[in-house]
Amino acid sequence: MIGEKSTIHHGVLVETKALNHDEQAILLADLQSIARVSPPFSLMTRWGKPMSVKMTAAGRFCWFSDRKGYRYIEEHPLTKSAFPPIPELALAVWRQFEADIDPDCCLINYYGKGARMGLHQDRDEANFDYPVVSISLGDPALFRIGGTERSDPTKSFWLESGDVMVLHKDKRLAFHGIDRIKFGESPLLSKGGRLNLTLRRVANA
Ligand code: MD3
Ligand code: FE
């Protein structure tokens, strides 16, 4: 439940274990159905380096990257189909923080053994006044967040299964990344690993 255990880490609101075990299992089942029609795919950075995190999405948009640069797409790169609807439980989490408008992208990141995400900003969306809401499932991840300049000092903390994090206001354009995960720690994903959902508003209303 949102609001049960709220903590501010380096200016960022984290709702620890906002989703209980049953809610995590429901969301995981939804993600497994999404993965069947929109299989997670691997991306290259614009610098031509393979990313270790696999991605797919629900909702209208999915973030995409290749040698041409970063952008949002509306068709799965392999199936060419639209992405499935955002899971109800994820929408319910978003609406606790942003009641005026629903997200149009639920980016789904899968971290297998050794996967990480380098320090970056999320700035391919049209309007930074909307929050980004993150939901973690599965293995713990060491999250790092700094300021709006790459050289700003950073702080790290662990995100665990069921945790919800909200990035808004001055943190919306903060540099952030995932240094590492503790592969196999959580029993939620039978084959191990971590799933992160980021709910976003990509198009302007
Ligand atoms: C801070 N994902 O998908 S979620 C991403 O755990 C991303 O998979 C990480 O960074 C993950 O872009 C971190 C938390 C997050 C998401 C968006 C943010 C933190 C953010 C946007 C601005 C500032
Ligand atoms: Fe990000």
Coordinates of N, CA and C and ligand atoms in Angstrom, one line a residue:
M1 N 0.8 -1.2 0.0 CA 0.0 0.0 0.0 C 0.9 1.2 0.0
I2 N 0.5 2.2 -0.9 CA 1.3 3.5 -1.0 C 1.0 4.3 0.3
G3 N 2.1 4.8 0.9 CA 2.0 5.7 2.1 C 2.2 4.9 3.4
E4 N 2.4 3.6 3.3 CA 2.6 2.8 4.5 C 4.1 3.0 5.0
K5 N 5.0 3.0 4.1 CA 6.4 3.2 4.5 C 7.1 4.1 3.5
S6 N 7.0 5.4 3.6 CA 7.6 6.3 2.7 C 9.0 6.8 3.2
T7 N 9.9 6.8 2.3 CA 11.3 7.3 2.7 C 11.8 8.2 1.6
I8 N 12.5 9.3 2.0 CA 13.1 10.1 1.0 C 14.6 9.8 1.0
H9 N 15.1 9.3 -0.1 CA 16.5 9.0 -0.3 C 17.0 10.0 -1.3
H10 N 18.0 10.9 -0.8 CA 18.6 11.8 -1.7 C 17.5 12.6 -2.5
G11 N 16.5 13.0 -1.8 CA 15.4 13.8 -2.4 C 14.4 13.1 -3.2
V12 N 14.5 11.7 -3.2 CA 13.6 10.9 -4.1 C 12.6 10.1 -3.1
L13 N 11.3 10.1 -3.5 CA 10.4 9.4 -2.7 C 10.4 7.9 -3.0
V14 N 10.6 7.1 -2.0 CA 10.6 5.6 -2.2 C 9.5 5.1 -1.3
E15 N 8.5 4.4 -1.9 CA 7.5 3.7 -1.1 C 7.9 2.2 -1.0
T16 N 8.5 1.9 0.2 CA 9.1 0.6 0.4 C 8.0 -0.5 0.4
K17 N 8.1 -1.6 -0.3 CA 7.2 -2.7 -0.3 C 5.7 -2.2 -0.5
A18 N 5.5 -1.2 -1.4 CA 4.2 -0.7 -1.7 C 3.3 -1.8 -2.2
L19 N 3.9 -2.7 -3.0 CA 3.1 -3.9 -3.5 C 3.4 -5.1 -2.6
N20 N 2.4 -5.7 -2.1 CA 2.6 -6.9 -1.3 C 2.9 -8.1 -2.2
H21 N 3.1 -9.3 -1.6 CA 3.5 -10.4 -2.5 C 2.5 -10.8 -3.5
D22 N 1.2 -10.8 -3.1 CA 0.1 -11.1 -4.1 C 0.1 -10.1 -5.2
E23 N 0.2 -8.8 -4.9 CA 0.2 -7.8 -5.9 C 1.4 -7.9 -6.9
Q24 N 2.5 -8.3 -6.3 CA 3.7 -8.5 -7.2 C 3.5 -9.7 -8.1
A25 N 2.8 -10.7 -7.6 CA 2.6 -11.9 -8.4 C 1.6 -11.6 -9.5
I26 N 0.6 -10.8 -9.2 CA -0.4 -10.4 -10.3 C 0.3 -9.6 -11.4
L27 N 1.1 -8.6 -10.9 CA 1.8 -7.8 -11.9 C 2.8 -8.6 -12.7
L28 N 3.5 -9.5 -12.1 CA 4.4 -10.4 -12.8 C 3.7 -11.2 -13.9
A29 N 2.5 -11.7 -13.5 CA 1.7 -12.5 -14.5 C 1.3 -11.6 -15.7
D30 N 0.9 -10.4 -15.4 CA 0.6 -9.4 -16.5 C 1.8 -9.2 -17.4
L31 N 3.0 -9.1 -16.8 CA 4.2 -8.8 -17.6 C 4.5 -10.1 -18.4
Q32 N 4.3 -11.2 -17.9 CA 4.5 -12.5 -18.7 C 3.6 -12.5 -19.9
S33 N 2.4 -12.1 -19.7 CA 1.5 -12.1 -20.9 C 1.9 -11.0 -21.9
I34 N 2.4 -9.9 -21.4 CA 2.9 -8.9 -22.3 C 4.1 -9.4 -23.1
A35 N 5.0 -10.1 -22.4 CA 6.2 -10.6 -23.0 C 5.9 -11.6 -24.1
R36 N 4.8 -12.3 -24.0 CA 4.4 -13.3 -25.0 C 4.1 -12.6 -26.3
V37 N 3.4 -11.5 -26.3 CA 3.0 -10.8 -27.5 C 4.0 -9.7 -27.9
S38 N 4.7 -9.2 -27.0 CA 5.8 -8.2 -27.2 C 7.1 -8.6 -26.6
P39 N 7.8 -9.5 -27.2 CA 9.0 -10.1 -26.5 C 10.1 -9.0 -26.2
P40 N 10.7 -9.1 -25.1 CA 11.8 -8.2 -24.7 C 12.9 -8.3 -25.8
F41 N 13.5 -7.2 -26.2 CA 14.5 -7.1 -27.2 C 15.7 -6.4 -26.7
S42 N 16.8 -6.6 -27.4 CA 18.1 -6.0 -27.0 C 18.3 -4.8 -27.8
L43 N 19.0 -3.7 -27.3 CA 19.2 -2.5 -27.9 C 20.7 -2.2 -28.0
M44 N 21.1 -1.3 -28.9 CA 22.4 -0.7 -28.9 C 22.3 0.7 -28.5
T45 N 23.3 1.2 -27.8 CA 23.3 2.7 -27.5 C 23.6 3.4 -28.8
R46 N 23.4 4.7 -28.9 CA 23.7 5.4 -30.1 C 25.2 5.4 -30.4
W47 N 26.0 5.0 -29.4 CA 27.5 4.8 -29.7 C 27.8 3.4 -30.2
G48 N 26.8 2.6 -30.4 CA 27.0 1.3 -30.9 C 27.4 0.2 -29.9
K49 N 27.2 0.5 -28.6 CA 27.5 -0.5 -27.6 C 26.2 -1.2 -27.2
P50 N 26.3 -2.6 -27.1 CA 25.0 -3.3 -26.7 C 24.6 -3.0 -25.3
M51 N 23.4 -2.8 -25.0 CA 22.9 -2.6 -23.7 C 22.6 -4.0 -23.1
S52 N 22.9 -4.1 -21.8 CA 22.7 -5.4 -21.1 C 21.3 -5.6 -20.7
V53 N 20.5 -4.5 -20.5 CA 19.1 -4.6 -20.1 C 18.3 -4.9 -21.4
K54 N 17.3 -5.9 -21.3 CA 16.4 -6.1 -22.4 C 15.1 -5.3 -22.1
M55 N 14.5 -4.8 -23.1 CA 13.3 -4.0 -23.0 C 12.1 -4.4 -23.8
T56 N 10.9 -4.1 -23.2 CA 9.7 -4.1 -24.0 C 8.8 -3.1 -23.4
A57 N 7.5 -3.0 -23.8 CA 6.7 -1.9 -23.2 C 5.2 -2.3 -23.3
A58 N 4.4 -1.6 -22.5 CA 3.0 -1.6 -22.6 C 2.6 -0.1 -22.8
G59 N 1.4 0.1 -23.3 CA 0.9 1.4 -23.6 C 1.3 1.8 -25.0
R60 N 1.0 3.1 -25.3 CA 1.2 3.6 -26.7 C 2.7 3.5 -27.1
F61 N 3.6 3.9 -26.2 CA 5.0 4.2 -26.6 C 6.0 3.2 -26.0
C62 N 7.1 3.0 -26.7 CA 8.2 2.2 -26.1 C 9.5 3.0 -26.4
W63 N 10.4 3.2 -25.5 CA 11.6 3.9 -25.8 C 12.5 3.0 -26.7
F64 N 13.3 3.6 -27.6 CA 14.1 2.8 -28.5 C 15.4 3.5 -28.8
S65 N 16.4 2.8 -29.1 CA 17.7 3.3 -29.4 C 18.4 2.5 -30.5
D66 N 19.1 3.2 -31.4 CA 19.9 2.6 -32.4 C 21.0 3.6 -32.8
R67 N 21.7 3.3 -33.9 CA 22.8 4.3 -34.3 C 22.3 5.6 -34.7
K68 N 21.0 5.7 -35.0 CA 20.4 7.0 -35.4 C 20.0 7.8 -34.1
G69 N 20.0 7.2 -33.0 CA 19.7 8.0 -31.7 C 18.6 7.4 -30.9
Y70 N 18.2 8.2 -29.9 CA 17.1 7.8 -29.0 C 15.8 8.4 -29.4
R71 N 14.7 7.6 -29.3 CA 13.4 8.1 -29.6 C 12.3 7.1 -29.0
Y72 N 11.1 7.5 -29.1 CA 10.0 6.6 -28.7 C 9.3 6.0 -30.0
I73 N 9.0 4.8 -30.0 CA 8.4 4.1 -31.1 C 7.0 3.6 -30.7
E74 N 6.1 3.3 -31.7 CA 4.7 2.9 -31.4 C 4.5 1.5 -31.9
E75 N 5.5 0.8 -32.5 CA 5.4 -0.5 -33.0 C 6.6 -1.4 -32.5
H76 N 6.3 -2.6 -32.1 CA 7.4 -3.5 -31.6 C 8.4 -3.7 -32.8
P77 N 9.7 -3.6 -32.5 CA 10.7 -3.6 -33.6 C 10.7 -4.9 -34.4
L78 N 10.3 -6.0 -33.8 CA 10.3 -7.3 -34.4 C 8.9 -7.7 -35.0
T79 N 7.9 -7.6 -34.1 CA 6.5 -8.0 -34.5 C 5.8 -7.0 -35.3
K80 N 6.3 -5.7 -35.2 CA 5.7 -4.5 -35.9 C 4.3 -4.2 -35.4
S81 N 3.9 -4.9 -34.3 CA 2.5 -4.7 -33.7 C 2.6 -3.6 -32.7
A82 N 1.4 -3.0 -32.3 CA 1.3 -2.1 -31.2 C 1.6 -2.8 -29.9
F83 N 1.9 -2.0 -28.9 CA 2.2 -2.6 -27.6 C 0.9 -2.9 -26.8
P84 N 0.8 -3.9 -26.0 CA -0.4 -4.2 -25.2 C -0.8 -3.1 -24.2
P85 N -2.0 -3.1 -23.7 CA -2.4 -2.1 -22.7 C -1.5 -2.2 -21.4
I86 N -1.4 -1.1 -20.7 CA -0.7 -1.0 -19.4 C -1.5 -1.8 -18.4
P87 N -0.8 -2.6 -17.6 CA -1.6 -3.4 -16.6 C -2.3 -2.5 -15.6
E88 N -3.5 -2.9 -15.2 CA -4.4 -2.1 -14.3 C -3.7 -1.8 -13.0
L89 N -3.0 -2.8 -12.5 CA -2.3 -2.5 -11.2 C -1.3 -1.4 -11.3
A90 N -0.6 -1.4 -12.4 CA 0.5 -0.3 -12.6 C -0.2 1.0 -12.8
L91 N -1.4 1.1 -13.5 CA -2.1 2.3 -13.6 C -2.6 2.8 -12.3
A92 N -3.0 1.9 -11.4 CA -3.5 2.3 -10.1 C -2.4 2.9 -9.3
V93 N -1.2 2.4 -9.4 CA 0.0 3.0 -8.7 C 0.2 4.4 -9.2
W94 N 0.3 4.5 -10.5 CA 0.5 5.9 -11.1 C -0.5 6.9 -10.6
R95 N -1.8 6.5 -10.6 CA -2.9 7.4 -10.2 C -2.8 7.9 -8.8
Q96 N -2.0 7.2 -7.9 CA -1.8 7.7 -6.6 C -1.0 8.9 -6.6
F97 N -0.2 9.2 -7.6 CA 0.7 10.3 -7.7 C 0.3 11.3 -8.7
E98 N -0.4 10.9 -9.8 CA -0.8 11.8 -10.9 C -2.2 11.5 -11.3
A99 N -3.1 12.3 -10.8 CA -4.5 12.0 -11.0 C -5.1 12.6 -12.3
D100 N -4.4 13.6 -12.8 CA -5.0 14.3 -14.0 C -4.9 13.6 -15.3
I101 N -3.9 12.8 -15.5 CA -3.6 12.2 -16.8 C -2.9 10.9 -16.6
D102 N -3.3 9.9 -17.5 CA -2.7 8.6 -17.4 C -1.4 8.5 -18.1
P103 N -0.5 7.6 -17.8 CA 0.7 7.4 -18.5 C 0.4 6.8 -19.9
D104 N 1.3 7.2 -20.9 CA 1.1 6.6 -22.3 C 2.3 5.6 -22.6
C105 N 3.1 5.3 -21.6 CA 4.2 4.4 -21.7 C 4.5 3.7 -20.4
C106 N 4.6 2.4 -20.5 CA 5.1 1.6 -19.4 C 6.3 0.8 -19.9
L107 N 7.5 1.4 -19.7 CA 8.7 0.7 -20.2 C 9.0 -0.4 -19.3
I108 N 9.3 -1.6 -19.8 CA 9.6 -2.7 -19.0 C 11.1 -3.1 -19.2
N109 N 11.9 -3.0 -18.2 CA 13.3 -3.3 -18.3 C 13.5 -4.7 -17.6
Y110 N 14.2 -5.6 -18.3 CA 14.6 -6.9 -17.7 C 16.1 -6.9 -17.5
Y111 N 16.5 -7.2 -16.2 CA 17.9 -7.3 -15.8 C 18.2 -8.7 -15.5
G112 N 19.0 -9.4 -16.4 CA 19.5 -10.7 -16.1 C 20.8 -10.6 -15.3
K113 N 21.5 -11.8 -15.2 CA 22.8 -11.8 -14.4 C 23.8 -10.8 -15.0
G114 N 24.3 -9.9 -14.2 CA 25.4 -9.0 -14.7 C 24.8 -7.8 -15.4
A115 N 23.5 -7.7 -15.6 CA 23.0 -6.5 -16.3 C 23.1 -5.2 -15.5
R116 N 23.3 -4.1 -16.1 CA 23.4 -2.8 -15.4 C 22.9 -1.7 -16.4
M117 N 22.7 -0.5 -15.8 CA 22.3 0.6 -16.7 C 23.2 1.8 -16.3
G118 N 23.9 2.3 -17.3 CA 24.8 3.4 -17.0 C 24.1 4.7 -16.6
L119 N 24.8 5.6 -16.0 CA 24.2 6.9 -15.6 C 23.7 7.7 -16.8
H120 N 22.4 8.1 -16.8 CA 21.8 8.8 -17.9 C 20.7 9.7 -17.4
Q121 N 20.2 10.5 -18.3 CA 19.0 11.3 -18.0 C 17.9 10.8 -18.9
D122 N 16.6 10.9 -18.5 CA 15.5 10.6 -19.4 C 14.9 11.9 -19.9
R123 N 15.2 12.2 -21.1 CA 14.7 13.5 -21.6 C 14.2 13.4 -23.0
D124 N 13.7 12.3 -23.4 CA 13.1 12.1 -24.7 C 11.5 12.3 -24.7
E125 N 11.0 12.7 -23.5 CA 9.6 12.9 -23.4 C 9.3 14.4 -23.7
A126 N 8.0 14.7 -24.0 CA 7.6 16.0 -24.4 C 7.5 17.0 -23.2
N127 N 7.2 16.5 -22.0 CA 6.8 17.4 -20.9 C 7.4 16.9 -19.6
F128 N 8.3 17.6 -19.0 CA 9.0 17.1 -17.8 C 8.2 17.4 -16.5
D129 N 7.0 18.0 -16.7 CA 6.2 18.4 -15.5 C 5.5 17.1 -15.0
Y130 N 5.3 16.1 -15.8 CA 4.7 14.8 -15.3 C 5.8 14.0 -14.6
P131 N 5.4 13.2 -13.6 CA 6.4 12.4 -12.9 C 6.8 11.2 -13.7
V132 N 7.8 10.5 -13.3 CA 8.1 9.1 -13.7 C 7.9 8.3 -12.5
V133 N 7.1 7.2 -12.6 CA 6.9 6.3 -11.5 C 7.5 4.9 -11.8
S134 N 8.4 4.4 -10.9 CA 9.1 3.2 -11.1 C 8.6 2.1 -10.2
I135 N 8.4 0.9 -10.7 CA 8.0 -0.2 -9.8 C 9.1 -1.3 -10.0
S136 N 9.6 -1.8 -8.9 CA 10.7 -2.9 -9.0 C 10.1 -4.2 -8.6
L137 N 10.5 -5.2 -9.4 CA 10.1 -6.6 -9.1 C 11.3 -7.6 -9.2
G138 N 11.4 -8.5 -8.3 CA 12.5 -9.5 -8.4 C 13.7 -9.1 -7.6
D139 N 14.9 -9.4 -8.2 CA 16.1 -9.2 -7.4 C 16.4 -7.7 -7.1
P140 N 17.1 -7.5 -5.9 CA 17.5 -6.1 -5.5 C 18.4 -5.5 -6.5
A141 N 18.3 -4.2 -6.6 CA 19.2 -3.4 -7.5 C 19.7 -2.2 -6.8
L142 N 21.0 -2.0 -7.1 CA 21.7 -0.8 -6.5 C 21.5 0.4 -7.4
F143 N 20.6 1.3 -7.0 CA 20.2 2.5 -7.8 C 21.1 3.7 -7.4
R144 N 21.5 4.4 -8.4 CA 22.4 5.6 -8.2 C 21.7 6.8 -8.8
I145 N 21.6 7.9 -8.0 CA 21.0 9.1 -8.5 C 21.9 10.3 -8.1
G146 N 22.0 11.3 -9.1 CA 22.7 12.5 -8.8 C 21.9 13.7 -9.1
G147 N 22.5 14.7 -9.7 CA 21.7 15.9 -10.0 C 21.5 16.1 -11.5
T148 N 21.3 17.3 -11.9 CA 21.0 17.6 -13.3 C 22.2 17.7 -14.2
E149 N 23.4 17.8 -13.5 CA 24.7 17.7 -14.3 C 25.3 16.4 -14.0
R150 N 26.0 15.8 -15.1 CA 26.6 14.5 -15.0 C 27.7 14.5 -13.9
S151 N 28.3 15.7 -13.6 CA 29.4 15.8 -12.7 C 28.9 16.0 -11.2
D152 N 27.5 16.1 -11.0 CA 27.0 16.3 -9.7 C 27.3 15.1 -8.8
P153 N 27.4 15.3 -7.5 CA 27.6 14.1 -6.6 C 26.4 13.2 -6.7
T154 N 26.6 11.9 -6.5 CA 25.5 10.9 -6.6 C 25.4 10.2 -5.2
K155 N 24.3 9.6 -5.0 CA 24.0 8.7 -3.8 C 23.4 7.4 -4.4
S156 N 23.7 6.3 -3.7 CA 23.1 5.0 -4.1 C 22.3 4.4 -3.0
F157 N 21.3 3.7 -3.4 CA 20.5 2.9 -2.4 C 19.9 1.7 -3.1
W158 N 19.4 0.7 -2.3 CA 18.9 -0.5 -2.9 C 17.4 -0.4 -3.2
L159 N 17.0 -0.9 -4.3 CA 15.5 -1.0 -4.6 C 15.2 -2.5 -4.6
E160 N 14.1 -2.8 -3.9 CA 13.7 -4.2 -3.8 C 12.4 -4.5 -4.3
S161 N 12.0 -5.8 -4.5 CA 10.8 -6.2 -5.1 C 9.6 -5.6 -4.4
G162 N 8.7 -4.9 -5.1 CA 7.5 -4.3 -4.5 C 7.7 -2.8 -4.2
D163 N 9.0 -2.3 -4.4 CA 9.2 -0.9 -4.1 C 8.7 0.0 -5.2
V164 N 8.2 1.1 -4.9 CA 7.7 2.1 -5.9 C 8.5 3.4 -5.6
M165 N 9.0 4.0 -6.7 CA 9.8 5.2 -6.6 C 9.2 6.3 -7.5
V166 N 9.1 7.5 -7.0 CA 8.5 8.6 -7.8 C 9.6 9.7 -8.1
L167 N 9.8 10.0 -9.4 CA 10.7 11.0 -9.8 C 10.0 12.2 -10.3
H168 N 10.0 13.3 -9.7 CA 9.4 14.5 -10.2 C 10.1 15.7 -9.8
K169 N 9.6 16.9 -10.2 CA 10.1 18.2 -9.9 C 11.6 18.3 -10.2
D170 N 12.4 18.6 -9.2 CA 13.8 18.8 -9.5 C 14.6 17.5 -9.8
K171 N 14.0 16.4 -9.4 CA 14.6 15.1 -9.7 C 14.2 14.5 -11.0
R172 N 13.3 15.1 -11.7 CA 12.8 14.5 -13.0 C 13.9 14.4 -14.0
L173 N 14.8 15.4 -14.0 CA 15.9 15.4 -15.0 C 17.3 15.0 -14.3
A174 N 17.2 14.3 -13.2 CA 18.5 13.9 -12.5 C 19.1 12.7 -13.3
F175 N 20.4 12.7 -13.3 CA 21.2 11.6 -13.8 C 21.0 10.4 -12.9
H176 N 20.8 9.2 -13.4 CA 20.5 8.0 -12.6 C 20.9 6.8 -13.4
G177 N 21.1 5.7 -12.7 CA 21.4 4.4 -13.3 C 21.3 3.3 -12.3
I178 N 21.5 2.0 -12.8 CA 21.6 0.9 -11.9 C 23.0 0.3 -12.0
D179 N 23.7 0.3 -10.9 CA 25.1 -0.2 -10.8 C 25.2 -1.7 -11.0
R180 N 24.3 -2.4 -10.2 CA 24.3 -3.9 -10.3 C 23.1 -4.4 -9.6
I181 N 22.8 -5.7 -9.8 CA 21.7 -6.4 -9.1 C 22.3 -7.6 -8.4
K182 N 21.6 -8.0 -7.3 CA 22.0 -9.2 -6.6 C 21.2 -10.4 -7.3
F183 N 21.8 -11.0 -8.3 CA 21.1 -12.0 -9.1 C 20.7 -13.2 -8.3
G184 N 19.5 -13.6 -8.3 CA 19.0 -14.8 -7.6 C 18.6 -14.6 -6.2
E185 N 18.6 -13.4 -5.7 CA 18.3 -13.1 -4.3 C 16.8 -13.3 -4.0
S186 N 16.0 -12.8 -5.0 CA 14.5 -12.8 -4.8 C 13.9 -14.1 -5.4
P187 N 12.9 -14.7 -4.7 CA 12.3 -15.9 -5.3 C 11.2 -15.5 -6.3
L188 N 10.9 -14.2 -6.5 CA 9.7 -13.9 -7.3 C 9.8 -14.4 -8.8
L189 N 11.0 -14.2 -9.4 CA 11.1 -14.6 -10.8 C 11.8 -16.0 -10.7
S190 N 11.2 -17.0 -11.3 CA 11.7 -18.4 -11.0 C 13.1 -18.6 -11.6
K191 N 13.4 -17.8 -12.7 CA 14.7 -18.0 -13.3 C 15.7 -16.9 -12.8
G192 N 15.3 -16.1 -11.8 CA 16.1 -15.0 -11.3 C 16.0 -13.8 -12.2
G193 N 16.6 -12.7 -11.7 CA 16.6 -11.4 -12.4 C 15.7 -10.4 -11.9
R194 N 15.7 -9.2 -12.5 CA 14.9 -8.1 -12.0 C 14.1 -7.5 -13.2
L195 N 12.8 -7.1 -12.9 CA 12.0 -6.4 -13.8 C 11.8 -5.0 -13.2
N196 N 11.9 -4.0 -14.0 CA 11.5 -2.6 -13.6 C 10.5 -2.0 -14.6
L197 N 9.4 -1.5 -14.0 CA 8.5 -0.8 -14.9 C 8.6 0.7 -14.6
T198 N 8.8 1.4 -15.7 CA 8.7 2.9 -15.5 C 7.5 3.4 -16.3
L199 N 6.6 4.0 -15.5 CA 5.4 4.6 -16.1 C 5.7 6.1 -16.4
R200 N 5.4 6.5 -17.6 CA 5.8 7.8 -18.1 C 4.6 8.4 -18.9
R201 N 4.7 9.7 -19.1 CA 3.9 10.4 -20.0 C 4.8 10.9 -21.1
V202 N 4.7 10.4 -22.3 CA 5.6 10.7 -23.4 C 5.1 11.9 -24.3
A203 N 3.9 11.8 -24.7 CA 3.3 12.8 -25.5 C 2.7 13.9 -24.6
N204 N 2.6 15.1 -25.1 CA 2.0 16.1 -24.3 C 0.5 16.0 -24.4
A205 N -0.2 16.4 -23.3 CA -1.7 16.2 -23.3 C -2.4 17.1 -24.3
Ligands
MD3_1 C1 15.2 9.4 -12.3 N1 15.4 2.6 -15.3 O1 14.2 3.0 -17.7 S1 14.0 3.2 -12.6 C2 15.0 3.9 -17.3 O2 15.6 0.5 -12.6 C3 15.7 3.7 -16.0 O3 15.4 0.1 -14.7 C4 16.0 2.2 -14.1 O4 16.4 4.5 -15.6 C5 15.6 0.8 -13.7 O5 15.1 5.0 -17.8 C6 15.7 3.2 -13.0 C7 13.9 4.8 -11.9 C8 14.0 6.0 -12.7 C9 13.3 6.1 -13.9 C10 13.3 7.3 -14.5 C11 13.9 8.4 -14.0 C12 14.6 7.1 -12.2 C13 14.6 8.3 -12.8 C14 13.8 9.7 -14.6 C15 14.4 10.7 -14.0 C16 15.1 10.6 -12.9
FE2 FE 16.2 6.3 -16.7

